[in-house]
mmCIF file of C-alpha atoms in Angstrom:
data_model
loop_
_atom_site.group_PDB
_atom_site.id
_atom_site.type_symbol
_atom_site.label_atom_id
_atom_site.label_comp_id
_atom_site.label_asym_id
_atom_site.label_seq_id
_atom_site.Cartn_x
_atom_site.Cartn_y
_atom_site.Cartn_z
ATOM 1 C CA UNK A 143 0.000 0.000 0.000
ATOM 2 C CA UNK A 144 1.131 3.429 -0.735
ATOM 3 C CA UNK A 145 1.716 5.793 2.077
ATOM 4 C CA UNK A 146 -0.706 8.658 2.707
ATOM 5 C CA UNK A 147 0.725 11.949 1.485
ATOM 6 C CA UNK A 148 2.446 14.084 4.017
ATOM 7 C CA UNK A 149 0.249 17.042 3.466
ATOM 8 C CA UNK A 150 -2.863 15.207 4.579
ATOM 9 C CA UNK A 151 -1.733 15.439 8.184
ATOM 10 C CA UNK A 152 -1.674 19.210 8.010
ATOM 11 C CA UNK A 153 -5.194 20.091 7.041
ATOM 12 C CA UNK A 154 -6.293 23.741 7.203
ATOM 13 C CA UNK A 155 -7.672 24.837 10.520
ATOM 14 C CA UNK A 156 -11.346 25.758 10.068
ATOM 15 C CA UNK A 157 -11.050 28.439 12.748
ATOM 16 C CA UNK A 158 -10.367 31.823 11.081
ATOM 17 C CA UNK A 159 -7.088 33.459 12.131
ATOM 18 C CA UNK A 160 -7.285 36.339 14.571
ATOM 19 C CA UNK A 161 -7.382 39.857 13.021
ATOM 20 C CA UNK A 162 -3.998 41.481 12.780
ATOM 21 C CA UNK A 163 -3.167 44.109 15.280
ATOM 22 C CA UNK A 164 -1.521 47.327 14.232
ATOM 23 C CA UNK A 165 -2.017 50.265 11.887
ATOM 24 C CA UNK A 166 -4.701 48.717 9.656
ATOM 25 C CA UNK A 167 -6.101 46.054 11.911
ATOM 26 C CA UNK A 168 -7.720 47.961 14.758
ATOM 27 C CA UNK A 169 -10.057 50.884 15.091
ATOM 28 C CA UNK A 170 -7.977 54.046 15.349
ATOM 29 C CA UNK A 171 -8.585 56.567 18.119
ATOM 30 C CA UNK A 172 -9.009 60.303 17.327
ATOM 31 C CA UNK A 173 -5.603 60.969 18.876
ATOM 32 C CA UNK A 174 -3.999 58.394 16.551
ATOM 33 C CA UNK A 175 -5.687 59.961 13.540
ATOM 34 C CA UNK A 176 -4.572 63.442 14.582
ATOM 35 C CA UNK A 177 -0.997 62.243 15.091
ATOM 36 C CA UNK A 178 -0.939 60.704 11.631
ATOM 37 C CA UNK A 179 -2.385 63.891 10.133
ATOM 38 C CA UNK A 180 0.272 66.034 11.826
ATOM 39 C CA UNK A 181 3.014 63.822 10.424
ATOM 40 C CA UNK A 182 1.579 63.845 6.914
ATOM 41 C CA UNK A 183 2.012 66.503 4.185
ATOM 42 C CA UNK A 184 -1.685 67.277 4.484
ATOM 43 C CA UNK A 185 -1.305 69.471 7.599
ATOM 44 C CA UNK A 186 0.924 72.159 6.049
ATOM 45 C CA UNK A 187 -1.142 71.999 2.848
ATOM 46 C CA UNK A 188 -4.352 72.564 4.823
ATOM 47 C CA UNK A 189 -2.796 75.401 6.800
ATOM 48 C CA UNK A 190 -1.671 77.005 3.530
ATOM 49 C CA UNK A 191 -5.202 76.789 2.124
ATOM 50 C CA UNK A 192 -6.560 78.623 5.174
ATOM 51 C CA UNK A 193 -3.738 81.180 5.154
ATOM 52 C CA UNK A 194 -4.169 81.920 1.444
ATOM 53 C CA UNK A 195 -7.896 82.405 1.867
ATOM 54 C CA UNK A 196 -7.378 84.757 4.816
ATOM 55 C CA UNK A 197 -4.556 86.527 2.954
ATOM 56 C CA UNK A 198 -6.787 87.147 -0.054
ATOM 57 C CA UNK A 199 -9.386 88.819 2.136
ATOM 58 C CA UNK A 200 -6.811 90.861 4.046
ATOM 59 C CA UNK A 201 -5.098 91.928 0.833
ATOM 60 C CA UNK A 202 -8.344 93.173 -0.710
ATOM 61 C CA UNK A 203 -9.455 94.718 2.571
ATOM 62 C CA UNK A 204 -6.231 96.614 3.254
ATOM 63 C CA UNK A 205 -6.145 98.244 -0.177
ATOM 64 C CA UNK A 206 -9.876 98.978 -0.162
ATOM 65 C CA UNK A 207 -9.679 100.519 3.309
ATOM 66 C CA UNK A 208 -6.797 102.758 2.293
ATOM 67 C CA UNK A 209 -7.802 103.713 -1.239
ATOM 68 C CA UNK A 210 -11.481 103.181 -1.966
ATOM 69 C CA UNK A 211 -12.724 106.384 -0.338
ATOM 70 C CA UNK A 212 -9.777 108.720 0.326
ATOM 71 C CA UNK A 213 -10.673 111.564 2.677
ATOM 72 C CA UNK A 214 -8.447 114.544 3.496
ATOM 73 C CA UNK A 215 -7.074 114.823 7.027
ATOM 74 C CA UNK A 216 -5.600 118.190 8.057
ATOM 75 C CA UNK A 217 -4.140 119.165 4.677
ATOM 76 C CA UNK A 218 -1.377 121.786 5.122
ATOM 77 C CA UNK A 219 -2.037 124.852 2.933
ATOM 78 C CA UNK A 220 0.049 128.008 2.586
ATOM 79 C CA UNK A 221 -1.738 131.362 2.923
ATOM 80 C CA UNK A 222 -0.074 134.447 1.414
ATOM 81 C CA UNK A 223 -0.568 138.100 2.429
ATOM 82 C CA UNK A 224 -3.443 139.789 4.163
ATOM 83 C CA UNK A 225 -6.759 140.007 2.330
ATOM 84 C CA UNK A 226 -8.639 143.272 1.946
ATOM 85 C CA UNK A 227 -11.567 141.492 3.507
ATOM 86 C CA UNK A 228 -10.845 138.807 6.076
ATOM 87 C CA UNK A 229 -14.439 137.745 5.608
ATOM 88 C CA UNK A 230 -13.702 136.565 2.066
ATOM 89 C CA UNK A 231 -10.872 134.323 3.161
ATOM 90 C CA UNK A 232 -12.810 132.906 6.085
ATOM 91 C CA UNK A 233 -15.769 132.165 3.842
ATOM 92 C CA UNK A 234 -13.558 130.471 1.229
ATOM 93 C CA UNK A 235 -11.666 128.405 3.818
ATOM 94 C CA UNK A 236 -14.917 127.337 5.478
ATOM 95 C CA UNK A 237 -16.382 126.433 2.096
ATOM 96 C CA UNK A 238 -13.323 124.373 1.169
ATOM 97 C CA UNK A 239 -13.363 122.530 4.486
ATOM 98 C CA UNK A 240 -17.020 121.719 3.991
ATOM 99 C CA UNK A 241 -16.486 120.581 0.397
ATOM 100 C CA UNK A 242 -13.483 118.422 1.320
ATOM 101 C CA UNK A 243 -14.980 117.126 4.558
ATOM 102 C CA UNK A 244 -11.784 118.060 6.357
ATOM 103 C CA UNK A 245 -9.995 120.898 8.105
ATOM 104 C CA UNK A 246 -7.256 122.860 6.362
ATOM 105 C CA UNK A 247 -4.040 123.412 8.264
ATOM 106 C CA UNK A 248 -3.251 127.032 7.346
ATOM 107 C CA UNK A 249 0.366 128.197 7.379
ATOM 108 C CA UNK A 250 0.961 131.917 6.793
ATOM 109 C CA UNK A 251 3.750 133.263 4.576
ATOM 110 C CA UNK A 252 4.561 136.871 3.761
ATOM 111 C CA UNK A 253 5.379 136.387 0.094
ATOM 112 C CA UNK A 254 4.458 134.092 -2.766
ATOM 113 C CA UNK A 255 8.116 133.091 -3.103
ATOM 114 C CA UNK A 256 8.256 131.862 0.497
ATOM 115 C CA UNK A 257 5.079 129.862 -0.063
ATOM 116 C CA UNK A 258 6.498 128.259 -3.210
ATOM 117 C CA UNK A 259 9.622 127.297 -1.284
ATOM 118 C CA UNK A 260 7.335 125.519 1.176
ATOM 119 C CA UNK A 261 5.852 123.609 -1.782
ATOM 120 C CA UNK A 262 9.347 122.592 -2.916
ATOM 121 C CA UNK A 263 10.206 121.461 0.617
ATOM 122 C CA UNK A 264 6.964 119.373 0.635
ATOM 123 C CA UNK A 265 5.646 121.193 3.685
ATOM 124 C CA UNK A 266 2.374 122.312 2.053
ATOM 125 C CA UNK A 267 0.163 120.989 -0.750
ATOM 126 C CA UNK A 268 -1.313 124.241 -2.039
ATOM 127 C CA UNK A 269 -0.929 128.028 -1.861
ATOM 128 C CA UNK A 270 -3.951 130.278 -1.323
ATOM 129 C CA UNK A 271 -4.150 134.042 -1.812
ATOM 130 C CA UNK A 272 -7.441 135.912 -1.325
ATOM 131 C CA UNK A 273 -7.628 139.487 -2.629
ATOM 132 C CA UNK A 274 -10.168 141.866 -4.167
ATOM 133 C CA UNK A 275 -10.965 142.332 -7.029
ATOM 134 C CA UNK A 276 -8.930 139.374 -8.315
ATOM 135 C CA UNK A 277 -10.608 136.947 -5.934
ATOM 136 C CA UNK A 278 -8.845 133.731 -4.899
ATOM 137 C CA UNK A 279 -5.621 132.447 -6.392
ATOM 138 C CA UNK A 280 -5.285 128.745 -5.589
ATOM 139 C CA UNK A 281 -1.980 127.176 -6.617
ATOM 140 C CA UNK A 282 -1.774 123.391 -6.305
ATOM 141 C CA UNK A 283 1.109 120.951 -6.768
ATOM 142 C CA UNK A 284 0.245 117.690 -8.525
ATOM 143 C CA UNK A 285 3.798 116.487 -7.922
ATOM 144 C CA UNK A 286 3.250 116.824 -4.163
ATOM 145 C CA UNK A 287 0.157 114.656 -4.316
ATOM 146 C CA UNK A 288 -1.944 114.126 -7.430
ATOM 147 C CA UNK A 289 -5.024 113.023 -5.504
ATOM 148 C CA UNK A 290 -4.897 116.066 -3.195
ATOM 149 C CA UNK A 291 -4.372 118.454 -6.126
ATOM 150 C CA UNK A 292 -7.324 116.917 -7.966
ATOM 151 C CA UNK A 293 -9.617 117.446 -4.980
ATOM 152 C CA UNK A 294 -8.550 121.088 -4.685
ATOM 153 C CA UNK A 295 -8.993 121.682 -8.426
ATOM 154 C CA UNK A 296 -12.518 120.306 -8.270
ATOM 155 C CA UNK A 297 -13.615 121.952 -5.020
ATOM 156 C CA UNK A 298 -12.051 125.435 -5.440
ATOM 157 C CA UNK A 299 -14.177 126.797 -8.322
ATOM 158 C CA UNK A 300 -17.370 125.324 -6.844
ATOM 159 C CA UNK A 301 -16.763 127.010 -3.481
ATOM 160 C CA UNK A 302 -15.886 130.304 -5.171
ATOM 161 C CA UNK A 303 -19.130 130.219 -7.134
ATOM 162 C CA UNK A 304 -21.147 129.677 -3.952
ATOM 163 C CA UNK A 305 -19.632 132.670 -2.139
ATOM 164 C CA UNK A 306 -19.509 134.784 -5.317
ATOM 165 C CA UNK A 307 -15.709 135.041 -5.410
ATOM 166 C CA UNK A 308 -13.789 134.187 -8.611
ATOM 167 C CA UNK A 309 -11.233 131.403 -8.163
ATOM 168 C CA UNK A 310 -8.196 130.878 -10.380
ATOM 169 C CA UNK A 311 -6.491 127.473 -10.069
ATOM 170 C CA UNK A 312 -2.951 126.813 -11.321
ATOM 171 C CA UNK A 313 -0.667 123.794 -11.091
ATOM 172 C CA UNK A 314 2.790 124.860 -9.911
ATOM 173 C CA UNK A 315 4.380 121.389 -10.124
ATOM 174 C CA UNK A 316 2.694 119.247 -12.776
ATOM 175 C CA UNK A 317 3.452 115.554 -13.155
ATOM 176 C CA UNK A 318 5.497 114.043 -15.968
ATOM 177 C CA UNK A 319 3.541 113.763 -19.218
ATOM 178 C CA UNK A 320 3.984 110.000 -19.282
ATOM 179 C CA UNK A 321 2.498 109.680 -15.788
ATOM 180 C CA UNK A 322 -0.651 111.861 -15.692
ATOM 181 C CA UNK A 323 -2.063 110.182 -12.569
ATOM 182 C CA UNK A 324 1.161 110.046 -10.611
ATOM 183 C CA UNK A 325 1.140 106.274 -10.113
ATOM 184 C CA UNK A 326 4.376 105.282 -11.866
ATOM 185 C CA UNK A 327 6.533 105.860 -8.773
ATOM 186 C CA UNK A 328 4.191 103.684 -6.720
ATOM 187 C CA UNK A 329 4.363 100.899 -9.304
ATOM 188 C CA UNK A 330 8.147 100.838 -9.619
ATOM 189 C CA UNK A 331 8.492 100.856 -5.826
ATOM 190 C CA UNK A 332 5.933 98.062 -5.564
ATOM 191 C CA UNK A 333 7.894 96.056 -8.139
ATOM 192 C CA UNK A 334 11.115 96.528 -6.171
ATOM 193 C CA UNK A 335 9.452 95.438 -2.919
ATOM 194 C CA UNK A 336 7.801 92.298 -4.303
ATOM 195 C CA UNK A 337 10.701 91.157 -6.498
ATOM 196 C CA UNK A 338 12.996 91.832 -3.539
ATOM 197 C CA UNK A 339 11.450 89.241 -1.245
ATOM 198 C CA UNK A 340 10.491 86.864 -4.080
ATOM 199 C CA UNK A 341 14.177 86.810 -5.013
ATOM 200 C CA UNK A 342 15.091 85.862 -1.449
ATOM 201 C CA UNK A 343 12.485 83.091 -1.513
ATOM 202 C CA UNK A 344 13.938 81.725 -4.747
ATOM 203 C CA UNK A 345 17.455 81.758 -3.299
ATOM 204 C CA UNK A 346 16.150 79.732 -0.359
ATOM 205 C CA UNK A 347 14.539 77.202 -2.701
ATOM 206 C CA UNK A 348 17.018 76.905 -5.571
ATOM 207 C CA UNK A 349 20.284 77.997 -3.960
ATOM 208 C CA UNK A 350 19.789 76.926 -0.361
ATOM 209 C CA UNK A 351 23.395 75.707 -0.068
ATOM 210 C CA UNK A 352 24.665 79.286 -0.144
ATOM 211 C CA UNK A 353 26.465 80.248 3.065
ATOM 212 C CA UNK A 354 25.441 83.486 4.846
ATOM 213 C CA UNK A 355 28.033 85.808 3.217
ATOM 214 C CA UNK A 356 27.245 84.321 -0.185
ATOM 215 C CA UNK A 357 23.493 84.755 0.358
ATOM 216 C CA UNK A 358 23.934 88.428 1.249
ATOM 217 C CA UNK A 359 26.233 88.940 -1.761
ATOM 218 C CA UNK A 360 23.714 87.402 -4.167
ATOM 219 C CA UNK A 361 20.914 89.497 -2.652
ATOM 220 C CA UNK A 362 23.015 92.589 -3.374
ATOM 221 C CA UNK A 363 23.619 91.309 -6.923
ATOM 222 C CA UNK A 364 19.978 90.762 -7.894
ATOM 223 C CA UNK A 365 18.994 94.027 -6.172
ATOM 224 C CA UNK A 366 21.500 96.059 -8.210
ATOM 225 C CA UNK A 367 20.623 94.352 -11.481
ATOM 226 C CA UNK A 368 16.876 94.377 -10.824
ATOM 227 C CA UNK A 369 16.854 98.042 -9.840
ATOM 228 C CA UNK A 370 18.750 98.923 -13.019
ATOM 229 C CA UNK A 371 16.294 97.016 -15.214
ATOM 230 C CA UNK A 372 13.238 98.609 -13.566
ATOM 231 C CA UNK A 373 14.639 102.120 -14.026
ATOM 232 C CA UNK A 374 15.703 101.405 -17.623
ATOM 233 C CA UNK A 375 12.296 100.020 -18.632
ATOM 234 C CA UNK A 376 10.314 102.876 -17.060
ATOM 235 C CA UNK A 377 12.591 105.707 -18.226
ATOM 236 C CA UNK A 378 14.403 104.594 -21.408
ATOM 237 C CA UNK A 379 11.856 102.048 -22.597
ATOM 238 C CA UNK A 380 8.445 103.548 -21.804
ATOM 239 C CA UNK A 381 9.332 107.182 -21.138
ATOM 240 C CA UNK A 382 6.785 107.291 -18.312
ATOM 241 C CA UNK A 383 9.159 109.100 -15.929
ATOM 242 C CA UNK A 384 12.189 111.284 -16.424
ATOM 243 C CA UNK A 385 14.316 109.705 -13.736
ATOM 244 C CA UNK A 386 17.562 110.980 -12.263
ATOM 245 C CA UNK A 387 18.785 107.610 -13.437
ATOM 246 C CA UNK A 388 21.615 106.689 -11.066
ATOM 247 C CA UNK A 389 19.800 108.129 -8.048
ATOM 248 C CA UNK A 390 16.544 106.303 -8.825
ATOM 249 C CA UNK A 391 18.427 103.085 -9.655
ATOM 250 C CA UNK A 392 20.160 103.071 -6.268
ATOM 251 C CA UNK A 393 16.888 103.763 -4.423
ATOM 252 C CA UNK A 394 15.274 100.793 -6.192
ATOM 253 C CA UNK A 395 18.318 98.618 -5.474
ATOM 254 C CA UNK A 396 18.275 99.538 -1.784
ATOM 255 C CA UNK A 397 14.535 98.807 -1.685
ATOM 256 C CA UNK A 398 15.005 95.364 -3.276
ATOM 257 C CA UNK A 399 17.898 94.508 -0.986
ATOM 258 C CA UNK A 400 15.958 95.600 2.111
ATOM 259 C CA UNK A 401 12.888 93.609 1.074
ATOM 260 C CA UNK A 402 14.994 90.503 0.384
ATOM 261 C CA UNK A 403 16.792 90.726 3.709
ATOM 262 C CA UNK A 404 13.512 91.222 5.589
ATOM 263 C CA UNK A 405 12.334 87.855 4.266
ATOM 264 C CA UNK A 406 15.732 86.296 5.055
ATOM 265 C CA UNK A 407 15.496 87.627 8.621
ATOM 266 C CA UNK A 408 12.041 86.112 9.141
ATOM 267 C CA UNK A 409 13.167 82.883 7.466
ATOM 268 C CA UNK A 410 15.963 82.668 10.031
ATOM 269 C CA UNK A 411 13.613 83.322 12.955
ATOM 270 C CA UNK A 412 10.552 81.236 12.052
ATOM 271 C CA UNK A 413 11.568 79.036 9.136
ATOM 272 C CA UNK A 414 9.074 77.991 6.483
ATOM 273 C CA UNK A 415 6.348 80.381 7.652
ATOM 274 C CA UNK A 416 8.538 83.453 6.996
ATOM 275 C CA UNK A 417 6.275 84.527 4.146
ATOM 276 C CA UNK A 418 3.497 85.450 6.597
ATOM 277 C CA UNK A 419 5.198 88.357 8.436
ATOM 278 C CA UNK A 420 7.024 89.403 5.252
ATOM 279 C CA UNK A 421 3.777 89.680 3.307
ATOM 280 C CA UNK A 422 2.095 91.413 6.234
ATOM 281 C CA UNK A 423 4.775 94.080 6.708
ATOM 282 C CA UNK A 424 5.715 94.692 3.083
ATOM 283 C CA UNK A 425 2.410 94.242 1.228
ATOM 284 C CA UNK A 426 -0.664 94.209 3.457
ATOM 285 C CA UNK A 427 0.484 97.128 5.602
ATOM 286 C CA UNK A 428 3.421 98.714 3.813
ATOM 287 C CA UNK A 429 2.127 99.289 0.280
ATOM 288 C CA UNK A 430 -1.362 100.698 1.008
ATOM 289 C CA UNK A 431 0.152 103.103 3.565
ATOM 290 C CA UNK A 432 3.095 104.163 1.392
ATOM 291 C CA UNK A 433 1.412 107.276 -0.015
ATOM 292 C CA UNK A 434 2.176 106.162 -3.559
ATOM 293 C CA UNK A 435 -1.330 105.449 -4.842
ATOM 294 C CA UNK A 436 -3.094 107.873 -2.474
ATOM 295 C CA UNK A 437 -1.312 110.857 -0.918
ATOM 296 C CA UNK A 438 -0.726 110.555 2.823
ATOM 297 C CA UNK A 439 -3.181 113.382 3.801
ATOM 298 C CA UNK A 440 -5.967 111.296 2.246
ATOM 299 C CA UNK A 441 -5.083 108.051 4.020
ATOM 300 C CA UNK A 442 -6.645 106.998 7.316
ATOM 301 C CA UNK A 443 -4.590 108.835 9.926
ATOM 302 C CA UNK A 444 -3.026 105.717 11.470
ATOM 303 C CA UNK A 445 -1.889 104.369 8.093
ATOM 304 C CA UNK A 446 -0.533 107.777 7.118
ATOM 305 C CA UNK A 447 1.758 107.780 10.159
ATOM 306 C CA UNK A 448 2.815 104.136 10.044
ATOM 307 C CA UNK A 449 3.557 104.084 6.324
ATOM 308 C CA UNK A 450 6.509 106.459 6.510
ATOM 309 C CA UNK A 451 8.398 104.078 8.795
ATOM 310 C CA UNK A 452 8.033 100.975 6.631
ATOM 311 C CA UNK A 453 10.248 100.139 3.624
ATOM 312 C CA UNK A 454 7.560 100.605 0.911
ATOM 313 C CA UNK A 455 6.639 104.080 2.189
ATOM 314 C CA UNK A 456 10.271 105.070 2.574
ATOM 315 C CA UNK A 457 10.998 103.918 -0.973
ATOM 316 C CA UNK A 458 8.080 105.904 -2.426
ATOM 317 C CA UNK A 459 9.080 109.035 -0.490
ATOM 318 C CA UNK A 460 12.734 108.801 -1.529
ATOM 319 C CA UNK A 461 11.856 108.192 -5.192
ATOM 320 C CA UNK A 462 9.199 110.904 -5.239
ATOM 321 C CA UNK A 463 11.628 113.489 -3.863
ATOM 322 C CA UNK A 464 14.404 112.420 -6.231
ATOM 323 C CA UNK A 465 12.142 112.813 -9.278
ATOM 324 C CA UNK A 466 10.166 115.962 -8.468
ATOM 325 C CA UNK A 467 12.030 117.789 -5.685
ATOM 326 C CA UNK A 468 15.743 117.078 -6.268
ATOM 327 C CA UNK A 469 16.873 120.283 -4.534
ATOM 328 C CA UNK A 470 15.105 119.407 -1.275
ATOM 329 C CA UNK A 471 16.202 115.872 -0.413
ATOM 330 C CA UNK A 472 14.788 114.232 2.701
ATOM 331 C CA UNK A 473 17.018 112.147 4.969
ATOM 332 C CA UNK A 474 14.288 110.168 6.726
ATOM 333 C CA UNK A 475 13.330 107.708 3.920
ATOM 334 C CA UNK A 476 16.963 106.679 3.406
ATOM 335 C CA UNK A 477 17.426 106.174 7.127
ATOM 336 C CA UNK A 478 14.291 104.022 7.291
ATOM 337 C CA UNK A 479 15.480 101.770 4.451
ATOM 338 C CA UNK A 480 19.009 101.581 5.886
ATOM 339 C CA UNK A 481 17.805 100.681 9.391
ATOM 340 C CA UNK A 482 15.502 97.921 8.120
ATOM 341 C CA UNK A 483 18.320 96.532 5.961
ATOM 342 C CA UNK A 484 20.927 96.648 8.730
ATOM 343 C CA UNK A 485 18.633 95.144 11.371
ATOM 344 C CA UNK A 486 17.622 92.346 8.994
ATOM 345 C CA UNK A 487 21.264 91.581 8.152
ATOM 346 C CA UNK A 488 22.251 91.672 11.829
ATOM 347 C CA UNK A 489 19.480 89.251 12.848
ATOM 348 C CA UNK A 490 20.323 86.904 9.967
ATOM 349 C CA UNK A 491 24.036 86.980 10.774
ATOM 350 C CA UNK A 492 23.570 86.542 14.524
ATOM 351 C CA UNK A 493 21.276 83.518 14.176
ATOM 352 C CA UNK A 494 22.641 82.250 10.860
ATOM 353 C CA UNK A 495 23.017 78.759 12.332
ATOM 354 C CA UNK A 496 19.209 78.593 12.440
ATOM 355 C CA UNK A 497 18.746 79.564 8.798
ATOM 356 C CA UNK A 498 17.457 76.606 6.750
ATOM 357 C CA UNK A 499 20.323 76.523 4.273
ATOM 358 C CA UNK A 500 24.076 76.587 3.812
ATOM 359 C CA UNK A 501 26.655 73.868 3.327
ATOM 360 C CA UNK A 502 27.741 71.358 5.965
ATOM 361 C CA UNK A 503 31.114 72.744 7.012
ATOM 362 C CA UNK A 504 31.685 69.903 9.520
ATOM 363 C CA UNK A 505 31.482 67.247 6.848
ATOM 364 C CA UNK A 506 33.725 69.259 4.556
ATOM 365 C CA UNK A 507 36.404 69.564 7.268
ATOM 366 C CA UNK A 508 36.152 65.874 8.132
ATOM 367 C CA UNK A 509 36.735 64.890 4.523
ATOM 368 C CA UNK A 510 39.742 67.179 4.161
ATOM 369 C CA UNK A 511 43.227 65.590 4.353
ATOM 370 C CA UNK A 512 44.672 65.541 7.908
#
């Protein structure tokens, strides 16, 4: 007789095997699910979705709040001479304040020349002279603030008609022909700000092995080249502005460098979320309050004060003075840009070991002979 096959002694057990324990075999608790979610790429992606949605609303809200309904706040106006009838001047000033919905900050000057010097020094936005029988002479300066000048040009004749006083409006400092609305300076400053920190982001992504001195050097390089290209396109290419080329180029370069180093500073301090404070300071708060699109007397008072101390506002002020008031340079905007740049570089250099980049010097030394 043949022997029974070996396998017959090892028949399958009819009892089903116990369910496997572990990741897929048991019911997961909420804490387990949350832990897995935190360790997955879905958490940062979800956070980014929420941040981008909030950022879109804040971006639209900040610009709308600053620019949608500009209202004058204490506009400084030069007053020349003594009128034959103080009543005429009082009536005109009261009418202008009512038409503008704001109070005029009157500054008295003895002569028209002194008042025009105040325009050049950017201390006043208009010059008013009330005399009989000529009526009111209202000199505005579009270069000082196109939006303010436009309001005065519209309100002056209407007020004069109401009080039966003729009003003559002149523009002492018109804008460049290629920039009738006075927005070109705002746009080139905005370009320098955004490209400045986008450049720093790209260095962090595509050239992350750069060491700190190399990163600063390359930030200087793209700032100088980028500033030159912006100035060349706007002046030589489009003819929108007649720039003092070297001066404007260096302002744009300093703006781009400052913006790039601000991102680098935040990247050193908080890592991958550095875009949040950079975007908040430079775009959400800095650009609407810069005075580039809407003159600072028309901005909400808080924004008008804050904007001058942020890089976008400092860049607009420096560029605006260089283009339209070259004989009356202001020191403050250059100091603001320089301080932001130096503080950003100092923070980056001090905590450079925390910056997510650079080459492994330890490994390089270990591999070296000896």
